[in-house]
Structure formats: structure tokens, C-alpha cells
PDB file of C-alpha atoms in Angstrom:
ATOM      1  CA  UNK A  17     -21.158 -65.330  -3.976  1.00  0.00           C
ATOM      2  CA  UNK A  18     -22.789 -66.908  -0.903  1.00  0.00           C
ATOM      3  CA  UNK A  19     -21.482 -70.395  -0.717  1.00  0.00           C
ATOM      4  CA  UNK A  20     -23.845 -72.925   0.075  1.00  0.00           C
ATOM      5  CA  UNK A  21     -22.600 -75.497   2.789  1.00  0.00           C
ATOM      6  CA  UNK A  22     -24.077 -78.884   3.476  1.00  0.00           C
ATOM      7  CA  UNK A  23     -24.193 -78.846   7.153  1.00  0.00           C
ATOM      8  CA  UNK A  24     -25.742 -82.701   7.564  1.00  0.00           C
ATOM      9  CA  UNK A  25     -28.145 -85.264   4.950  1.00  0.00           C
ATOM     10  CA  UNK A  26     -31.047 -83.601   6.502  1.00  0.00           C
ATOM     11  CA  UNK A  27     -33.453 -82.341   4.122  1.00  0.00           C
ATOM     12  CA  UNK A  28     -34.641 -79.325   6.237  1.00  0.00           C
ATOM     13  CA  UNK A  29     -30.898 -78.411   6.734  1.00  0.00           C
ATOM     14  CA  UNK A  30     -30.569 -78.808   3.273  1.00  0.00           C
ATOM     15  CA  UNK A  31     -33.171 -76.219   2.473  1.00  0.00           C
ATOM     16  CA  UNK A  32     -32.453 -73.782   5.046  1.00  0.00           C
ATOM     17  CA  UNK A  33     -28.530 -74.098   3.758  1.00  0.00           C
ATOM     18  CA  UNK A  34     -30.130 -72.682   0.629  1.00  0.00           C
ATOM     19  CA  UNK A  35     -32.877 -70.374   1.548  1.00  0.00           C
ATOM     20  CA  UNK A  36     -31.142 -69.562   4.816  1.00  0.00           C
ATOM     21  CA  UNK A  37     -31.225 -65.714   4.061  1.00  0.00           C
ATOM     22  CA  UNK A  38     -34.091 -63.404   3.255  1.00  0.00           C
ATOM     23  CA  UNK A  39     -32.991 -62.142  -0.158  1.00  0.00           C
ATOM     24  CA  UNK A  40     -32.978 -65.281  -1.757  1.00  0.00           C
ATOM     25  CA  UNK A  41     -36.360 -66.439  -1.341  1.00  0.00           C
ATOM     26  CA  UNK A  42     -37.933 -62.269  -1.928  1.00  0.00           C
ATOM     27  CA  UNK A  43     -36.121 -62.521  -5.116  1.00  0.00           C
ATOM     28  CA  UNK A  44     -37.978 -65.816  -6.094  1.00  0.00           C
ATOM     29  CA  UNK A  45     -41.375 -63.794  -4.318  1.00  0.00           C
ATOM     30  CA  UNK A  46     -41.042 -60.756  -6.456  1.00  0.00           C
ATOM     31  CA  UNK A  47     -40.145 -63.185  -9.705  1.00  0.00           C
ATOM     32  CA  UNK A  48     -43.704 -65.249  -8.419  1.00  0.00           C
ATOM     33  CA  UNK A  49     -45.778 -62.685  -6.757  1.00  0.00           C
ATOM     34  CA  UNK A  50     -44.672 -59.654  -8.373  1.00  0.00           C
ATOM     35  CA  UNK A  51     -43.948 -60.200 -11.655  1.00  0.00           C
ATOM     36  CA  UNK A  52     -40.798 -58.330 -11.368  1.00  0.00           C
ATOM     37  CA  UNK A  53     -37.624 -59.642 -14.432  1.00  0.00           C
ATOM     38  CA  UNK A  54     -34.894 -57.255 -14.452  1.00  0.00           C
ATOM     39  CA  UNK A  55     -31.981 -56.347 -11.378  1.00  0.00           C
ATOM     40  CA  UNK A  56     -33.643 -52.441 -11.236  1.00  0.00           C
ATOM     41  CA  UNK A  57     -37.013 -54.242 -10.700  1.00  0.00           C
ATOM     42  CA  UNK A  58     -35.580 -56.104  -7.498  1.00  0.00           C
ATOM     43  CA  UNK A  59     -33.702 -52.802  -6.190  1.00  0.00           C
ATOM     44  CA  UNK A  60     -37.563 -51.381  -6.336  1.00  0.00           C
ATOM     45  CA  UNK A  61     -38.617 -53.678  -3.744  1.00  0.00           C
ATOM     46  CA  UNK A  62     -39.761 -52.596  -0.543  1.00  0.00           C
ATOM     47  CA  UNK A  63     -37.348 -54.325   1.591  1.00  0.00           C
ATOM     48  CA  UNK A  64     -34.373 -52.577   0.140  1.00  0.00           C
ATOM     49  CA  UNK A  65     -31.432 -55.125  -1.246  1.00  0.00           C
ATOM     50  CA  UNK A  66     -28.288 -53.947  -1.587  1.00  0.00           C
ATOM     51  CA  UNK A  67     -27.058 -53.860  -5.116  1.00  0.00           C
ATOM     52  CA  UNK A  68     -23.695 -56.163  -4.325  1.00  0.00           C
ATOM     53  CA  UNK A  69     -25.936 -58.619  -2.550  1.00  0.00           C
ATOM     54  CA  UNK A  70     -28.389 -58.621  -5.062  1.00  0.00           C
ATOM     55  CA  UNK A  71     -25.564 -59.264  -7.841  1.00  0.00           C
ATOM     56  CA  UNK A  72     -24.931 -62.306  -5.616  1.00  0.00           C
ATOM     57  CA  UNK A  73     -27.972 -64.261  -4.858  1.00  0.00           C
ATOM     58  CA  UNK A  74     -29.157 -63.524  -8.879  1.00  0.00           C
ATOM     59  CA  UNK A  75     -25.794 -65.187  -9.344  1.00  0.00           C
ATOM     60  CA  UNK A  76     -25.894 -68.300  -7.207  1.00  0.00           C
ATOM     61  CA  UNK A  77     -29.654 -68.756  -8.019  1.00  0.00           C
ATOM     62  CA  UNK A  78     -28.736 -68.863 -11.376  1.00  0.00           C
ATOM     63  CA  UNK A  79     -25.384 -70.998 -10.806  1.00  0.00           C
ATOM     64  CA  UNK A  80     -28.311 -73.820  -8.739  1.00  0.00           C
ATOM     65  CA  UNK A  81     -30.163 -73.656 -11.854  1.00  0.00           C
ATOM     66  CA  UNK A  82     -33.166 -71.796 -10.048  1.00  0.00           C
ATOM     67  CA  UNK A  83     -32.754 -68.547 -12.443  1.00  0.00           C
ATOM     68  CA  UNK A  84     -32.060 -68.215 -15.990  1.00  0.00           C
ATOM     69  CA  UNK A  85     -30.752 -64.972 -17.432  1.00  0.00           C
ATOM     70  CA  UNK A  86     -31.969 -63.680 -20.763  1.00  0.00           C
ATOM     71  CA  UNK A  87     -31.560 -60.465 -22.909  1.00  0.00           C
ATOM     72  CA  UNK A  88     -34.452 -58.193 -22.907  1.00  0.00           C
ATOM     73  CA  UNK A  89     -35.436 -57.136 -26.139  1.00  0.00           C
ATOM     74  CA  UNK A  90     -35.089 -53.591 -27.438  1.00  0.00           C
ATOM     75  CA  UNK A  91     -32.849 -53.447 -24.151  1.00  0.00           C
ATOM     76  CA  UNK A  92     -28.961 -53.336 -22.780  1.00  0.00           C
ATOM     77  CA  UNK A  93     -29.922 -55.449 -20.173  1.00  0.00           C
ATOM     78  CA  UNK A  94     -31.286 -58.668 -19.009  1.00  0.00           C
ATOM     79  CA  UNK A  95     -33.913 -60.071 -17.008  1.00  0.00           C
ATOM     80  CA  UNK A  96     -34.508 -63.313 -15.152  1.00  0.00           C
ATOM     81  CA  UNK A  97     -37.355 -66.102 -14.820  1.00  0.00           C
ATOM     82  CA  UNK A  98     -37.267 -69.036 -13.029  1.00  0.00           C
ATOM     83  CA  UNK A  99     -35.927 -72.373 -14.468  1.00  0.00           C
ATOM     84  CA  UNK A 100     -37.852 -76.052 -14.407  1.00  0.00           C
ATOM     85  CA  UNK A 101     -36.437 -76.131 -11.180  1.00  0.00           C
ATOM     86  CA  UNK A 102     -37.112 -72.996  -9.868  1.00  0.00           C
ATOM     87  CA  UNK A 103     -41.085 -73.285 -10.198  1.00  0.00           C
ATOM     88  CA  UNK A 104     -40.273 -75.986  -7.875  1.00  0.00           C
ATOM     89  CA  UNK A 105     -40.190 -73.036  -5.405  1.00  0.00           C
ATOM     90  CA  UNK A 106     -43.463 -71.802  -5.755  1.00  0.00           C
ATOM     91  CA  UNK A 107     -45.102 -73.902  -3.506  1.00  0.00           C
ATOM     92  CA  UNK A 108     -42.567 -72.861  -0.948  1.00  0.00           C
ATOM     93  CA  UNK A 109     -43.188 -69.239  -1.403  1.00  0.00           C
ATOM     94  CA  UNK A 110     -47.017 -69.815  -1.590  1.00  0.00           C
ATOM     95  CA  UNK A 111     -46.996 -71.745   1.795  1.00  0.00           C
ATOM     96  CA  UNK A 112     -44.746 -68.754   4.055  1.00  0.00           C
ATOM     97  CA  UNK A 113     -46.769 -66.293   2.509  1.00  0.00           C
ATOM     98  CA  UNK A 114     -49.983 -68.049   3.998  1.00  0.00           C
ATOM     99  CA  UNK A 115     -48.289 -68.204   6.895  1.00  0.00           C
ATOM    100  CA  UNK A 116     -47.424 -65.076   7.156  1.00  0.00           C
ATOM    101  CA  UNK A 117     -51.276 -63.737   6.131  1.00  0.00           C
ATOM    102  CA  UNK A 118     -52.292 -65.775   9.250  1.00  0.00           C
ATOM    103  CA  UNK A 119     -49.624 -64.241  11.476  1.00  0.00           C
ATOM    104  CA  UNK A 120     -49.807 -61.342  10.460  1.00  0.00           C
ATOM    105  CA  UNK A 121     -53.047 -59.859   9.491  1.00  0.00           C
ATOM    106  CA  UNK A 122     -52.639 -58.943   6.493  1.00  0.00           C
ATOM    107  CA  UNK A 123     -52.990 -60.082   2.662  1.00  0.00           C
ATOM    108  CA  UNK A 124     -50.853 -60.502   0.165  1.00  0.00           C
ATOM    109  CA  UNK A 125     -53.008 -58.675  -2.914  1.00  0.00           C
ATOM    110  CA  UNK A 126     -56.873 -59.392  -1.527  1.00  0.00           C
ATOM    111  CA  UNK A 127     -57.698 -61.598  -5.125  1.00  0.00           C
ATOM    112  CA  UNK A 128     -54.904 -63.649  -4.675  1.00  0.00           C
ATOM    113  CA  UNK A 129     -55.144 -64.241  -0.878  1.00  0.00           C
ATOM    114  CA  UNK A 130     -58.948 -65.233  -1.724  1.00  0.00           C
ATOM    115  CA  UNK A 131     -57.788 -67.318  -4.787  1.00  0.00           C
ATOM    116  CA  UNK A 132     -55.656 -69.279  -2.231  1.00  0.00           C
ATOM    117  CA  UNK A 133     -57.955 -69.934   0.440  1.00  0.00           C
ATOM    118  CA  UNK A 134     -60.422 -70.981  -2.256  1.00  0.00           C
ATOM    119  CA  UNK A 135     -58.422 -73.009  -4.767  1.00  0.00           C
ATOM    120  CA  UNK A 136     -54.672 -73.306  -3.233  1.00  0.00           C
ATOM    121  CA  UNK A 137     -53.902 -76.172  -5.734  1.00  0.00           C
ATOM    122  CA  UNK A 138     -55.321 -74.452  -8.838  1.00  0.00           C
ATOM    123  CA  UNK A 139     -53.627 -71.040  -8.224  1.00  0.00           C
ATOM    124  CA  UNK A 140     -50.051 -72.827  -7.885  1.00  0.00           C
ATOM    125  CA  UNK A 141     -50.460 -74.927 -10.827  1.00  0.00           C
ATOM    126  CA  UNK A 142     -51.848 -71.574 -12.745  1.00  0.00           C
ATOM    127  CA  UNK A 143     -48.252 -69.719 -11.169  1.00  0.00           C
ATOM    128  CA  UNK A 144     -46.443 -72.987 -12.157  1.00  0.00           C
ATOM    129  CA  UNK A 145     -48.032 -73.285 -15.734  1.00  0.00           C
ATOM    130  CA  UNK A 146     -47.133 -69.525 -16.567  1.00  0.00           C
ATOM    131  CA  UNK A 147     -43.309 -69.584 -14.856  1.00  0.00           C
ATOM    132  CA  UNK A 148     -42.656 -72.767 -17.182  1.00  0.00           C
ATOM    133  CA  UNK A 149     -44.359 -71.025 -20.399  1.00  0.00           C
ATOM    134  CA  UNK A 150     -42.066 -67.933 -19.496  1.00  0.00           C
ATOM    135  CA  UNK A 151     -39.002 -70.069 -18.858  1.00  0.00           C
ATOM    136  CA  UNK A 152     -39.467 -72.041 -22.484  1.00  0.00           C
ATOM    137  CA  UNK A 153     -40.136 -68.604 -24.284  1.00  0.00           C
ATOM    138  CA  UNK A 154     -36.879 -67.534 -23.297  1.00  0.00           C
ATOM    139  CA  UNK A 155     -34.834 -70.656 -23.473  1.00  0.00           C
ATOM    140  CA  UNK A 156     -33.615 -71.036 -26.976  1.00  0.00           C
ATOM    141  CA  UNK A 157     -32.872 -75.374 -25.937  1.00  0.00           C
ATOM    142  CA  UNK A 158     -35.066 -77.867 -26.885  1.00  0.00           C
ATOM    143  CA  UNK A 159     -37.792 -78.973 -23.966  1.00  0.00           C
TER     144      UNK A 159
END
């Protein structure tokens, strides 16, 4: 499992310790963004994770307390959705993708590239809101 080292107290190191490869934060993108759940939803992604690495960063997302695994019903397998904590992300993804609109000429999905630039604040609490409502539907502890 990647292995996250604290290089200094710096918060930026910090965060780049943690999201300091791709796959980590496109997992959390394709959770947000894509509403993708389940390990053969994330090998369907266009940038092409390898299964063993994928295995790890579901893994140490979930071992931060980012991820939650749950069973899927009427299914031998399980999906994922993010934690309290992980919606804390959203913002994060939100912002680079942005960025990268701006930098790169092009949208994310054209309604939700206009939703930003009109309402930023109200789409991310509307992604928060459902993430949390998903998280609680499949977490059998009290909230």
C-alpha cells in the first residue's frame, strides 16, 4: 500500500504527501464527478489504472478514512463512497478541475462547468449534501 510519509509540518507538504499521485485524487473524481462505486467502475476510466494499484489507493483511502467499503446489494461485490471526511475533498477536486477547464479548453460535462461558474458554492454543497446522504445510507453506525 503506498505509505504516506510526513516530509515536514507544512500543510501543503502534508497534502501533496497524500494526493501526491494521480490515482488517488481520479478515484475521489470519478466517486464525485462520475458517479462511479464499484473497483470495475474505476478500471473503466479513461486514464487506465492498473488493477494492483487500484487495489492500493482504494485501500489506503479507505485505511485514512476517506473511503468506506460496503456490500452491494443483489451483488458479490462491493462498492465505495466517500466518508465525512472524504467530502472534505470535494472542494479540492472542484477547484483543479476549474483549473484545468481554464488551462485547458475544455469542460468538464457543459451543465456542470456552467453550474460552477454560476453558483460554485451551491454546486459543492449540492455534491457535499448527496456524498454525506450516500455515506449515512450505507453506514449501518449511528451519525
Amino acid at each position: 500500500m503506498k505509505e504516506i510519509k510526513k516530509r515536514s509540518e507544512c500543510p501543503v507538504s502534508f497534502s501533496l504527501d497524500f494526493f501526491g499521485d494521480k490515482w488517488t485524487l481520479l478515484i475521489i473524481r470519478d466517486i464525485v464527478l462520475h458517479g462511479k462505486h464499484t473497483f470495475g467502475d474505476f478500471l473503466q476510466s479513461a486514464e487506465g489504472i492498473a488493477t494492483n494499484i487500484l487495489t492500493d489507493r482504494l485501500k489506503m483511502l479507505e485505511e485514512q478514512g476517506l473511503l468506506m467499503k460496503y456490500p452491494v446489494a443483489g451483488k458479490a461485490r462491493v462498492g465505495y463512497c466517500l466518508t465525512e471526511k472524504g467530502v472534505t475533498t470535494i472542494p479540492i477536486v472542484i477547484e483543479m478541475a476549474l483549473w484545468g477547464v481554464s488551462q485547458n479548453n475544455s469542460d468538464l460535462k457543459k451543465e456542470l462547468t456552467a453550474a460552477l461558474r454560476k453558483d460554485k458554492a451551491g454546486v459543492i454543497r449540492q455534491l457535499t449534501s448527496h456524498h454525506i446522504q450516500l455515506y449515512r445510507s450505507h453506514n449501518p453506525m449511528p451519525h
